[in-house]
Amino acid sequence: MANTAPVMMEAVLAGRSNGYLANRGMILLNLNLAISLISSYATGYDGSMMNGLQTLDTWNAFFHTPSASTLALLNAIQNVGQLVALPFCALACDKFGRRATLLFGAFIMLVGTILQGSAQNNGMFIAARGLLGFGLAFNITAAPLLILELAFPTQRAPLVSLYNALWSLGAIAAAWITYGTFRLTNDNGWRIPSYLQGLSSAVQLLSCFFIVESPRWLVDRGQEEKAKEIIIKYHTNGNPEDYMVLIELEEIKEALRLEKEALASTSYLTFFHTKGNRRRFFIILAVGFFSQWSGNGLISYYLTLVLDSIGYKTEASQNLINGLLTIWGLVTTVFFSLLVNKFGRRTMFLTSTIGMLVTFIIWTALEATYEKATDLTGSGSPTVGRAVLAMIVLYNTFFAVGWGPLQVTYVVEILPYQLRARGLVLYNFFVALALIFNQYANPIAMTNIKWKYYIVYDVWLFVELAVVYFLFVETRGASLEETAAILDGVAVQEQLIEGVARATEHESKVPLPVNEKVDRGSNVEMRTAKG
């Protein structure tokens, strides 16, 4: 299918200064969005913190050296809390707004981290982590929606990708905080990292008066003037006469009108009503599970077990490696996040998956070599152990090419407004299910069948590669409304473009000049606006 999407907004943006610091309005907008961007901090912090806590003698002593099954519960209960909350997240985002839902989630998370840090026994720690997960579900559903729908058009994809990349920021904080506190001989060695998981929530709550609501939500709720004020202030640097104001508003209104005409009412069953929506559902399913079932779960939550298996067993060495890996993860993921507008989504996903598959196969072979030598002689080769570490670094690099920055970006891009919150909830639901499986299966499998467990991921990564190749569509280079229409076919894209063109010509004081553009792939004649 020919991509006819990047038409009107592209013309309006031509010749415009679109840098992150282009003008005062842009600077204020991106400072505002930074408050939502840090929502990823808590999720990245969690996995790295739990990795770090498992290395601490004080934590193990306090929780009576948890067995593999208990350790799985301590990790997985956070995702169980998310599952409990997820049915309500889309409703909250659509009914009460992205901003209110973000702040509600931040408040619950802050309460959860306070209880986690002050836990007096296993039960209290588990309950606190469950509550933290409950709040996290609301927070991480609202944050990417707010970023996507409020960001300047050319900055949406990089900023949502940065949102996911900042997972590594939380991971770095947790890794180095636990590296700094492991020398403490009392319970503060694990309580301090536990409390600091709430830092992003505290910042968001203290900044609540500065957070701006999504213009799309405001238009959908009949508050068009408020939406217009936001676009004028942040997207056109306070200039109400800028033609971009009209284009943006009309694209939002026309997309909402077409969606409401096509869908008298929306529910999760709407994902099965049309061919485009069914494809959306299966893409979301794939992204949710693949983002966690690509072998990265071994590193995120059970790096300690991996390092034990290749001879790195001291607290200092494990915390140092964890800290260095998180820094590398942040650098690489942020780097590729800033390139998402340069390369196609499919290209980045395919490159990422192929690289992960190759490195994981080599990792498996090296792991098998080390463990077999250990079984025969009592110790493995340090050289092979270092080679496994090198493969882990290389694997993380390939993960950062596509799966690191794009998983949330791609999910929200392919969704129309009426399904966007529900689609993101489905994504978070599949991620939570995948994580719960990982957190229960990984420690038990790694303990019992050791290197042979890695073969499962080798096979699975090949399956992922096939799914990405045949299922994923290209979405680069379009406005938010145009991108969402790609999966619905050329006819819907044409309707959106024609509707916006008619509305802008009617409302503009000067008739909008147009030229005829023929899409030879579909033989559809469209009118393309010239800014």
XYZ file of C-alpha atoms in Angstrom:
531
model
C 0.000 0.000 0.000
C 1.384 3.387 -0.913
C 1.983 5.761 1.976
C 0.016 8.934 1.258
C 0.202 10.239 4.812
C 2.806 13.021 5.080
C 0.923 15.726 3.227
C -0.564 18.819 4.864
C 1.472 19.088 8.059
C 4.674 18.529 6.120
C 3.832 21.521 3.929
C 3.090 23.721 6.949
C 6.341 22.726 8.676
C 8.500 23.345 5.595
C 11.091 26.031 6.244
C 10.106 26.358 9.924
C 12.707 26.222 12.713
C 11.831 22.989 14.507
C 14.676 22.600 17.013
C 14.066 21.729 20.658
C 15.322 25.206 21.629
C 13.971 27.044 18.565
C 12.030 29.636 20.560
C 10.643 30.413 24.009
C 7.440 28.452 23.388
C 9.367 25.349 22.331
C 11.667 25.559 25.349
C 8.704 25.876 27.745
C 6.939 22.995 25.992
C 9.878 20.615 26.309
C 10.529 21.591 29.920
C 6.881 20.766 30.530
C 7.173 17.427 28.742
C 10.260 16.550 30.789
C 7.938 16.162 33.806
C 6.109 13.356 31.979
C 9.284 11.889 30.486
C 10.592 10.901 33.918
C 7.731 8.432 34.413
C 10.033 5.822 32.864
C 12.455 6.357 35.745
C 10.397 4.247 38.158
C 10.134 1.218 35.863
C 13.844 1.210 35.052
C 14.691 1.815 38.681
C 12.666 -1.185 39.811
C 14.481 -3.888 37.858
C 17.928 -2.473 38.561
C 17.121 -1.957 42.252
C 15.941 -5.547 42.632
C 19.124 -6.697 40.877
C 21.136 -4.622 43.322
C 19.210 -5.657 46.441
C 19.786 -9.331 45.662
C 23.539 -8.732 45.989
C 23.238 -7.093 49.434
C 23.987 -9.234 52.465
C 21.782 -6.988 54.613
C 18.764 -7.422 52.297
C 19.226 -11.183 52.109
C 19.572 -11.397 55.884
C 16.456 -9.284 56.518
C 14.349 -11.340 54.064
C 15.914 -14.669 55.109
C 17.786 -15.340 51.843
C 14.751 -15.754 49.536
C 14.487 -18.983 47.557
C 14.024 -18.872 43.768
C 10.221 -19.016 44.120
C 10.122 -16.334 46.852
C 12.450 -14.131 44.838
C 10.135 -14.535 41.870
C 7.181 -13.401 43.997
C 9.070 -10.365 45.345
C 9.790 -9.293 41.765
C 6.515 -10.277 40.104
C 4.099 -8.763 42.627
C 4.762 -5.303 41.211
C 3.442 -6.482 37.844
C 0.468 -8.150 39.512
C -0.365 -4.721 40.950
C -0.212 -3.306 37.437
C -2.591 -5.971 36.140
C -5.132 -5.088 38.823
C -5.035 -1.407 37.811
C -4.929 -1.751 34.035
C -8.702 -2.230 33.465
C -9.242 1.256 34.920
C -6.363 3.104 33.246
C -7.960 3.787 29.848
C -11.199 4.896 31.525
C -9.288 7.304 33.755
C -7.239 8.732 30.857
C -10.289 9.286 28.652
C -12.694 10.481 31.334
C -10.509 12.521 33.687
C -7.680 13.463 31.334
C -4.065 12.474 30.833
C -2.786 14.996 33.385
C -5.059 13.919 36.267
C -4.327 10.235 35.640
C -0.573 10.878 35.599
C -0.728 12.661 38.959
C -3.015 10.049 40.526
C -0.557 7.334 39.555
C 2.372 9.364 40.919
C 0.627 9.751 44.292
C -0.087 6.022 44.638
C 3.481 5.201 43.614
C 4.902 7.577 46.199
C 2.847 5.927 48.949
C 4.018 2.517 47.723
C 7.711 3.439 47.770
C 7.428 4.884 51.289
C 5.877 1.625 52.499
C 8.486 -0.384 50.581
C 11.365 1.469 52.199
C 9.873 1.109 55.693
C 8.878 -2.576 55.302
C 9.163 -4.607 58.505
C 8.707 -8.060 57.006
C 8.260 -9.974 53.742
C 4.493 -9.401 53.683
C 4.798 -5.619 54.022
C 7.485 -5.485 51.302
C 5.302 -7.548 48.963
C 2.196 -5.428 49.650
C 4.151 -2.205 49.101
C 5.483 -3.432 45.761
C 1.976 -4.439 44.708
C 0.682 -0.949 45.561
C 3.609 0.625 43.711
C 2.719 -1.432 40.629
C -0.932 -0.330 40.909
C 0.050 3.339 40.763
C 2.677 2.721 38.102
C 0.034 1.393 35.688
C -1.875 4.713 35.754
C 1.318 6.748 35.533
C 2.918 4.939 32.585
C -0.375 4.814 30.660
C -0.928 8.564 30.911
C 2.672 9.761 30.432
C 3.349 8.617 26.833
C -0.148 9.724 25.762
C 0.493 13.197 27.141
C 3.917 13.386 25.488
C 2.617 12.157 22.125
C -0.418 14.436 22.027
C 1.273 17.577 23.366
C 4.705 17.485 21.700
C 5.558 19.568 18.633
C 4.759 17.475 15.500
C 8.357 16.864 14.390
C 9.435 16.003 17.934
C 6.741 13.472 18.860
C 8.542 10.294 17.818
C 11.937 11.245 19.321
C 10.357 12.395 22.596
C 8.196 9.284 23.063
C 11.278 7.221 22.200
C 13.254 9.182 24.783
C 10.483 8.409 27.276
C 11.174 4.713 26.853
C 14.935 5.307 26.752
C 14.811 7.000 30.148
C 14.043 3.579 31.591
C 17.836 3.414 31.690
C 18.001 6.618 33.764
C 16.132 4.887 36.571
C 18.269 1.785 36.098
C 21.449 3.871 36.421
C 20.192 5.607 39.550
C 19.291 2.310 41.233
C 22.489 0.550 40.183
C 24.799 3.244 41.498
C 22.737 3.957 44.611
C 22.928 0.274 45.593
C 26.623 0.262 44.651
C 27.050 3.161 47.078
C 24.979 1.654 49.902
C 26.153 -1.989 49.790
C 28.988 -1.041 52.157
C 26.481 -0.066 54.857
C 26.236 -2.842 57.402
C 22.704 -2.009 58.549
C 19.264 -2.067 56.887
C 19.795 1.406 55.396
C 21.810 -0.381 52.712
C 18.532 -1.581 51.135
C 16.040 0.913 52.609
C 17.664 3.990 51.014
C 17.436 2.567 47.456
C 13.842 1.513 48.168
C 12.796 5.017 49.210
C 14.504 6.702 46.268
C 12.346 4.789 43.779
C 9.709 7.431 44.537
C 11.858 10.346 43.324
C 10.128 10.722 39.949
C 6.699 10.641 41.589
C 7.709 13.330 44.075
C 8.987 15.566 41.250
C 5.745 15.130 39.284
C 3.539 15.921 42.272
C 5.584 19.014 43.151
C 5.335 20.148 39.510
C 1.598 19.458 39.192
C 0.632 23.079 38.451
C 2.974 23.230 35.461
C 1.729 20.090 33.672
C -0.376 20.907 30.590
C -3.311 18.781 29.383
C -3.428 17.109 25.971
C -5.033 19.336 23.274
C -6.638 16.242 21.746
C -8.344 15.336 25.005
C -9.552 18.927 25.375
C -11.020 18.968 21.834
C -12.708 15.630 22.434
C -14.268 17.044 25.622
C -15.577 20.145 23.839
C -12.872 22.503 25.137
C -11.538 23.613 21.781
C -10.545 27.124 22.920
C -8.301 25.731 25.672
C -6.701 23.394 23.149
C -6.148 26.310 20.786
C -4.505 28.373 23.534
C -2.074 25.537 24.262
C -1.146 25.131 20.585
C -0.645 28.898 20.214
C 1.486 29.190 23.349
C 3.730 26.185 22.798
C 3.668 25.253 19.093
C 3.609 28.695 17.446
C 5.428 30.669 20.167
C 2.366 32.751 21.045
C 1.410 33.683 17.459
C -2.365 33.139 16.977
C -2.112 34.063 13.267
C 0.285 31.223 12.468
C -1.394 28.933 9.924
C -0.158 25.917 11.871
C -2.746 26.601 14.598
C -5.572 26.091 12.122
C -3.998 23.007 10.531
C -3.374 21.281 13.873
C -6.854 21.975 15.204
C -8.551 20.860 12.006
C -6.524 17.649 11.829
C -7.550 16.813 15.390
C -11.212 17.662 14.776
C -11.402 15.823 11.452
C -9.703 12.705 12.818
C -12.089 12.648 15.796
C -15.079 13.158 13.484
C -14.073 10.273 11.210
C -13.446 7.986 14.172
C -16.821 8.760 15.720
C -18.572 8.178 12.388
C -16.889 4.806 12.035
C -17.385 3.784 15.655
C -20.690 4.531 17.351
C -19.064 3.361 20.586
C -15.646 2.008 21.481
C -14.548 -0.847 23.722
C -11.749 -3.384 23.708
C -13.856 -5.457 21.275
C -13.446 -2.614 18.760
C -9.978 -4.026 18.067
C -11.657 -6.954 16.309
C -14.220 -5.007 14.230
C -12.071 -4.066 11.224
C -9.048 -5.448 9.413
C -6.970 -2.409 10.413
C -7.905 -2.720 14.079
C -7.193 -6.451 14.131
C -3.737 -5.766 12.755
C -3.262 -3.087 15.423
C -4.188 -5.601 18.109
C -1.689 -8.206 16.936
C 1.068 -5.609 16.571
C 0.419 -4.436 20.152
C 0.397 -8.062 21.331
C 3.703 -8.713 19.584
C 5.399 -5.534 20.829
C 4.226 -6.118 24.413
C 5.537 -9.672 24.648
C 8.607 -9.283 22.449
C 9.784 -6.250 24.430
C 10.182 -8.550 27.469
C 10.656 -12.023 25.968
C 13.757 -11.279 23.920
C 16.168 -12.386 26.634
C 16.428 -8.926 28.160
C 14.532 -10.146 31.240
C 17.603 -12.166 32.221
C 19.596 -8.926 32.466
C 16.899 -6.641 33.859
C 15.922 -8.648 36.940
C 18.311 -11.606 37.259
C 21.711 -10.275 36.266
C 23.001 -11.586 39.591
C 22.233 -15.168 38.537
C 23.841 -14.623 35.127
C 27.002 -13.191 36.700
C 27.135 -15.989 39.286
C 27.093 -18.498 36.421
C 30.237 -16.992 34.810
C 32.311 -16.462 37.942
C 31.500 -12.875 38.981
C 30.176 -13.509 42.494
C 31.258 -10.654 44.757
C 28.941 -7.793 45.784
C 31.378 -5.198 44.468
C 31.892 -6.780 41.028
C 28.183 -7.459 40.473
C 27.114 -3.946 41.475
C 29.883 -2.402 39.371
C 28.896 -4.422 36.266
C 25.214 -3.598 36.828
C 26.068 0.092 37.089
C 28.222 0.129 33.943
C 25.604 -1.772 31.927
C 22.908 0.743 32.877
C 25.093 3.674 31.781
C 25.758 1.960 28.445
C 22.028 1.285 28.093
C 21.166 4.953 28.615
C 23.811 6.228 26.183
C 22.856 3.833 23.377
C 19.081 4.079 23.791
C 19.099 7.884 23.922
C 21.389 7.951 20.865
C 19.035 5.780 18.798
C 15.980 7.627 20.142
C 17.264 10.803 18.538
C 17.566 8.984 15.198
C 14.010 7.636 14.947
C 13.063 10.275 12.358
C 16.102 9.380 10.226
C 15.328 5.698 9.657
C 12.178 3.662 9.073
C 10.532 1.935 12.015
C 10.692 -1.448 10.275
C 14.387 -0.965 9.499
C 15.188 -0.234 13.143
C 13.082 -3.128 14.466
C 14.569 -5.601 11.975
C 18.162 -4.482 12.600
C 17.586 -4.705 16.336
C 16.043 -8.185 16.220
C 18.655 -9.664 13.838
C 21.481 -8.292 15.992
C 19.909 -9.648 19.181
C 19.411 -13.084 17.606
C 23.033 -13.377 16.453
C 24.532 -12.156 19.733
C 22.241 -14.364 21.831
C 23.272 -17.478 19.889
C 26.938 -16.644 20.539
C 26.111 -15.854 24.187
C 24.433 -19.271 24.522
C 27.452 -21.084 23.094
C 29.860 -19.238 25.409
C 27.618 -19.813 28.444
C 27.482 -23.540 27.642
C 31.281 -23.657 27.292
C 31.822 -21.957 30.656
C 29.294 -24.042 32.565
C 30.505 -27.351 31.082
C 34.083 -26.485 32.058
C 32.890 -25.634 35.567
C 31.089 -28.966 35.870
C 34.239 -30.855 34.750
C 37.023 -28.949 36.510
C 35.284 -26.862 39.158
C 35.984 -23.537 37.446
C 35.375 -21.997 34.031
C 37.743 -19.974 31.884
C 37.917 -16.298 32.888
C 38.398 -15.484 29.199
C 35.101 -17.152 28.325
C 33.439 -15.315 31.234
C 34.663 -11.994 29.850
C 33.432 -13.002 26.380
C 29.953 -13.596 27.846
C 30.089 -10.081 29.326
C 31.048 -8.710 25.910
C 28.026 -10.469 24.353
C 25.751 -8.984 27.022
C 27.027 -5.493 26.151
C 26.612 -6.154 22.414
C 23.139 -7.619 22.961
C 22.118 -4.509 24.924
C 23.411 -2.339 22.084
C 21.272 -4.116 19.484
C 18.262 -3.986 21.824
C 18.763 -0.218 21.989
C 18.613 0.123 18.187
C 14.898 -0.654 17.925
C 13.226 -2.321 20.871
C 14.642 0.106 23.412
C 13.366 3.396 21.957
C 10.495 2.339 19.679
C 8.208 -0.025 21.554
C 5.975 2.648 23.128
C 6.401 5.048 20.201
C 5.244 2.495 17.662
C 2.247 1.360 19.714
C 0.836 4.849 20.218
C 1.591 5.915 16.635
C -0.571 3.237 15.046
C -3.603 3.990 17.250
C -6.412 6.487 16.492
C -7.406 8.799 19.352
C -10.508 6.810 20.387
C -8.440 3.643 20.846
C -5.161 5.186 21.986
C -5.603 4.843 25.745
C -7.098 1.346 25.421
C -4.316 0.282 23.067
C -1.650 1.497 25.483
C -3.421 -0.347 28.309
C -3.346 -3.525 26.201
C 0.369 -2.988 25.593
C 1.025 -2.529 29.332
C -1.159 -5.576 30.039
C 0.873 -7.779 27.695
C 4.124 -6.375 29.119
C 2.950 -7.162 32.662
C 1.959 -10.711 31.689
C 5.317 -11.232 30.005
C 7.172 -9.865 33.036
C 5.256 -12.047 35.478
C 6.143 -15.109 33.417
C 9.770 -13.958 33.204
C 10.022 -13.273 36.902
C 8.694 -16.691 37.845
C 10.228 -18.789 35.055
C 13.663 -17.200 34.670
C 15.165 -17.800 38.140
C 13.766 -21.336 38.369
C 14.844 -22.305 34.825
C 18.284 -20.707 35.170
C 18.823 -22.556 38.444
C 17.632 -25.947 37.190
C 18.551 -26.254 33.494
C 21.210 -23.531 33.344
C 22.624 -22.740 29.875
C 20.054 -24.915 28.091
C 17.411 -22.318 29.009
C 19.150 -19.843 26.704
C 18.236 -22.024 23.711
C 14.565 -21.129 24.316
C 15.382 -17.478 23.638
C 17.449 -18.358 20.560
C 14.398 -20.017 18.998
C 12.022 -17.313 20.183
C 14.120 -14.494 18.728
C 13.880 -16.185 15.321
C 10.065 -16.227 15.711
C 10.164 -12.513 16.599
C 12.153 -11.748 13.464
C 9.545 -13.440 11.257
C 6.656 -11.625 12.963
C 8.308 -8.206 12.651
C 9.065 -8.806 8.971
C 5.537 -9.884 7.999
C 3.336 -7.917 10.447
C 4.887 -4.521 11.141
C 4.102 -1.545 8.862
C 6.124 1.611 8.253
C 4.855 4.769 10.003
C 7.728 7.241 9.718
C 7.146 10.720 8.305
C 3.506 11.541 9.055
C 1.498 13.638 11.487
C -0.096 11.867 14.441
C -3.547 11.704 12.833
C -2.137 10.670 9.444
C 0.041 7.963 10.980
C -2.882 6.353 12.777
C -4.803 6.209 9.472
C -2.099 4.197 7.678
C -3.437 0.868 8.932
C -6.989 1.747 7.871
C -6.132 1.988 4.183
C -5.781 4.629 1.480
C -9.481 5.565 1.515
C -9.389 6.660 5.162
C -6.149 8.581 4.631
C -7.739 10.380 1.682
C -10.837 11.255 3.734
C -8.705 12.779 6.473
C -6.613 14.859 4.072
C -9.627 16.051 2.057
C -11.574 16.901 5.212
C -8.769 19.006 6.643
C -8.218 20.724 3.288
C -11.901 21.678 3.024
C -12.051 22.944 6.600
C -8.893 25.022 6.342
C -9.954 26.546 3.021
C -13.315 27.443 4.497
C -11.935 28.988 7.700
C -8.887 30.700 6.220
C -9.332 34.301 5.147
C -7.264 33.635 2.026
C -8.148 30.596 -0.117
C -5.643 27.835 0.465
C -3.540 27.164 -2.680
C -3.548 23.520 -3.628
C -1.945 21.353 -6.229
C -3.024 18.016 -7.561
C -0.938 15.045 -6.542
C -1.552 11.574 -7.930
C -0.669 8.531 -5.877
C 0.270 6.098 -8.624
C 0.281 3.134 -6.264
C -3.418 3.478 -5.519
C -4.650 5.719 -8.354
C -6.138 7.994 -5.709
C -6.081 11.699 -6.587
C -5.517 13.927 -3.567
C -5.283 17.613 -2.901
C -2.102 18.592 -1.114
C -1.951 21.758 0.935
C 0.899 24.181 0.429
C 1.819 26.121 3.547
